[in-house]
Structure formats: structure tokens, C-alpha cells
Amino acid sequence: MKVKLVKSKSEDRWYSNAAENLLGKTFKVHFSELASKDLQRSVFEILSGKHKGKFIDVRDTKIVVKLK
């Protein structure tokens, strides 16, 4: 799955503090069941690139299915 980082609630997150701001970047991710249990919230793990292995919280998502 691909996710686009469109907002950040906290300046303490790695993706806000990075030398390059990562808002607006698209990442290929997969749902991490183990990390989600450990962190007690839904998180997705980045699969490739220099941020591989880091986690992104995905909230307020909307999935649109085209029926026709």
C-alpha cells in the first residue's frame, strides 16, 4: 500500500524534524501487526528508501471504492 504524508500533529516526530520536510512525500508501506500491538495504535512500516523500517501512524483515512 502507498501512503502520502499530508499532516503531522507533532513536531517531535522524525518526519517533521528531518532536514528535509517529509510532508507531501509518498511512501510504500505495509501494516505492522507487531508494532501496532506494541505501540497500542495502528502503524505502518516503510518498506524502502532511506526511511526503511520506520513507522508512520495512519489516522483519519478514507478509502474510496469505485463501484462502476
Coordinates of N, CA and C in Angstrom, one line a residue:
M1 N 0.8 -1.2 0.0 CA 0.0 0.0 0.0 C 0.9 1.2 0.0
K2 N 0.4 2.3 -0.6 CA 1.2 3.5 -0.6 C 0.4 4.6 0.2
V3 N 1.1 5.3 1.0 CA 0.5 6.4 1.8 C 1.3 7.7 1.6
K4 N 0.5 8.8 1.6 CA 1.1 10.1 1.4 C 1.0 10.8 2.7
L5 N 2.1 11.3 3.2 CA 2.2 12.0 4.5 C 1.6 13.5 4.3
V6 N 0.4 13.7 4.7 CA -0.2 15.0 4.4 C -0.3 15.9 5.6
K7 N -0.1 15.4 6.8 CA -0.1 16.3 8.0 C 0.6 15.6 9.2
S8 N 1.1 16.4 10.1 CA 1.8 15.9 11.2 C 1.3 16.7 12.5
K9 N 0.8 16.0 13.5 CA 0.3 16.6 14.7 C 1.4 17.1 15.6
S10 N 2.6 16.5 15.5 CA 3.6 16.8 16.4 C 4.9 17.1 15.8
E11 N 5.6 18.1 16.2 CA 6.9 18.5 15.7 C 8.0 17.5 16.2
D12 N 7.6 16.7 17.2 CA 8.6 15.7 17.7 C 8.8 14.5 16.9
R13 N 8.0 14.3 15.9 CA 8.1 13.1 15.0 C 9.3 13.2 14.1
W14 N 9.9 12.1 13.8 CA 11.1 12.1 12.9 C 10.8 12.7 11.6
Y15 N 9.6 12.6 11.0 CA 9.3 13.1 9.7 C 9.1 14.6 9.7
S16 N 8.9 15.2 10.9 CA 8.8 16.6 10.9 C 10.1 17.3 11.1
N17 N 11.0 16.6 11.9 CA 12.3 17.1 12.3 C 13.4 16.8 11.2
A18 N 13.1 16.0 10.3 CA 14.1 15.6 9.3 C 14.6 16.9 8.6
A19 N 15.9 16.9 8.1 CA 16.4 18.0 7.4 C 15.5 18.4 6.3
E20 N 15.0 17.5 5.6 CA 14.0 17.8 4.5 C 12.6 17.5 5.1
N21 N 11.7 18.3 5.0 CA 10.4 18.1 5.5 C 9.7 17.0 4.6
L22 N 9.2 16.0 5.3 CA 8.6 14.9 4.5 C 7.2 15.0 4.3
L23 N 6.5 16.1 4.7 CA 5.1 16.3 4.4 C 4.9 16.3 2.9
G24 N 3.9 15.6 2.4 CA 3.7 15.6 0.9 C 4.4 14.4 0.2
K25 N 5.3 13.7 0.9 CA 6.0 12.6 0.3 C 5.1 11.3 0.4
T26 N 5.3 10.5 -0.6 CA 4.6 9.2 -0.7 C 5.5 8.1 -0.3
F27 N 5.0 7.1 0.5 CA 5.8 6.0 1.0 C 5.1 4.7 0.6
K28 N 5.9 3.7 0.3 CA 5.3 2.3 0.2 C 5.4 1.7 1.5
V29 N 4.2 1.3 2.1 CA 4.2 0.8 3.5 C 3.4 -0.5 3.5
H30 N 3.6 -1.2 4.7 CA 2.7 -2.3 5.0 C 2.3 -2.2 6.5
F31 N 1.1 -2.7 6.8 CA 0.7 -2.7 8.2 C 1.5 -3.6 9.0
S32 N 2.0 -3.0 10.2 CA 2.9 -3.8 11.1 C 2.0 -4.2 12.3
E33 N 1.7 -5.5 12.3 CA 0.8 -6.0 13.4 C 1.6 -6.0 14.7
L34 N 2.8 -6.4 14.7 CA 3.6 -6.5 15.9 C 3.9 -5.1 16.5
A35 N 4.3 -4.1 15.7 CA 4.5 -2.8 16.2 C 3.2 -2.1 16.6
S36 N 2.1 -2.4 16.0 CA 0.8 -1.9 16.4 C 0.4 -2.4 17.7
K37 N 0.6 -3.7 18.0 CA 0.3 -4.2 19.3 C 1.2 -3.6 20.4
D38 N 2.5 -3.5 20.1 CA 3.5 -2.9 21.0 C 3.2 -1.4 21.3
L39 N 2.8 -0.6 20.3 CA 2.6 0.8 20.5 C 1.1 1.1 20.8
Q40 N 0.3 0.1 20.8 CA -1.1 0.2 21.1 C -1.8 1.2 20.2
R41 N -1.5 1.3 18.9 CA -2.1 2.1 17.9 C -1.7 1.5 16.5
S42 N -2.5 1.9 15.5 CA -2.2 1.3 14.2 C -1.0 2.1 13.5
V43 N 0.0 1.3 13.2 CA 1.1 1.9 12.5 C 1.5 1.1 11.3
F44 N 2.1 1.8 10.3 CA 2.6 1.1 9.1 C 4.1 1.3 9.0
E45 N 4.7 0.3 8.4 CA 6.2 0.3 8.3 C 6.6 0.6 6.9
I46 N 7.6 1.6 6.7 CA 8.1 1.9 5.4 C 8.9 0.8 4.9
L47 N 8.7 0.4 3.6 CA 9.3 -0.7 3.0 C 10.6 -0.5 2.3
S48 N 10.9 0.8 1.8 CA 12.1 1.0 1.1 C 12.5 2.5 1.2
G49 N 13.7 2.7 0.7 CA 14.3 4.1 0.8 C 15.1 4.3 2.1
K50 N 15.5 5.5 2.3 CA 16.4 5.8 3.4 C 15.6 5.7 4.7
H51 N 14.3 5.8 4.7 CA 13.5 5.7 5.9 C 12.9 4.3 6.1
K52 N 13.5 3.3 5.4 CA 13.0 1.9 5.5 C 13.0 1.5 7.0
G53 N 12.0 0.8 7.4 CA 11.9 0.3 8.8 C 11.3 1.2 9.8
K54 N 11.1 2.5 9.4 CA 10.5 3.4 10.3 C 9.0 3.3 10.2
F55 N 8.3 3.8 11.2 CA 6.8 3.7 11.3 C 6.1 5.0 11.1
I56 N 5.0 4.9 10.5 CA 4.1 6.1 10.3 C 2.7 5.7 10.8
D57 N 2.2 6.6 11.7 CA 0.8 6.5 12.1 C -0.1 6.9 10.9
V58 N -1.1 6.1 10.7 CA -2.1 6.5 9.7 C -3.5 6.7 10.3
R59 N -3.9 7.9 10.4 CA -5.2 8.2 11.0 C -6.1 9.0 10.1
D60 N -7.4 9.0 10.4 CA -8.3 9.8 9.7 C -8.3 9.5 8.2
T61 N -8.2 8.2 7.9 CA -8.0 7.8 6.5 C -9.4 7.6 5.9
K62 N -9.5 7.7 4.6 CA -10.7 7.5 3.9 C -10.4 6.6 2.7
I63 N -11.1 5.5 2.6 CA -10.8 4.6 1.4 C -12.0 4.7 0.5
V64 N -11.8 5.0 -0.7 CA -12.9 5.2 -1.7 C -12.8 4.1 -2.7
V65 N -14.0 3.4 -2.8 CA -14.1 2.3 -3.8 C -15.0 2.7 -4.9
K66 N -14.5 2.6 -6.1 CA -15.3 2.9 -7.3 C -16.1 1.7 -7.7
L67 N -17.4 1.8 -7.6 CA -18.3 0.7 -7.9 C -18.7 0.4 -9.3
K68 N -18.5 1.4 -10.2 CA -18.9 1.3 -11.6 C -17.7 1.4 -12.4

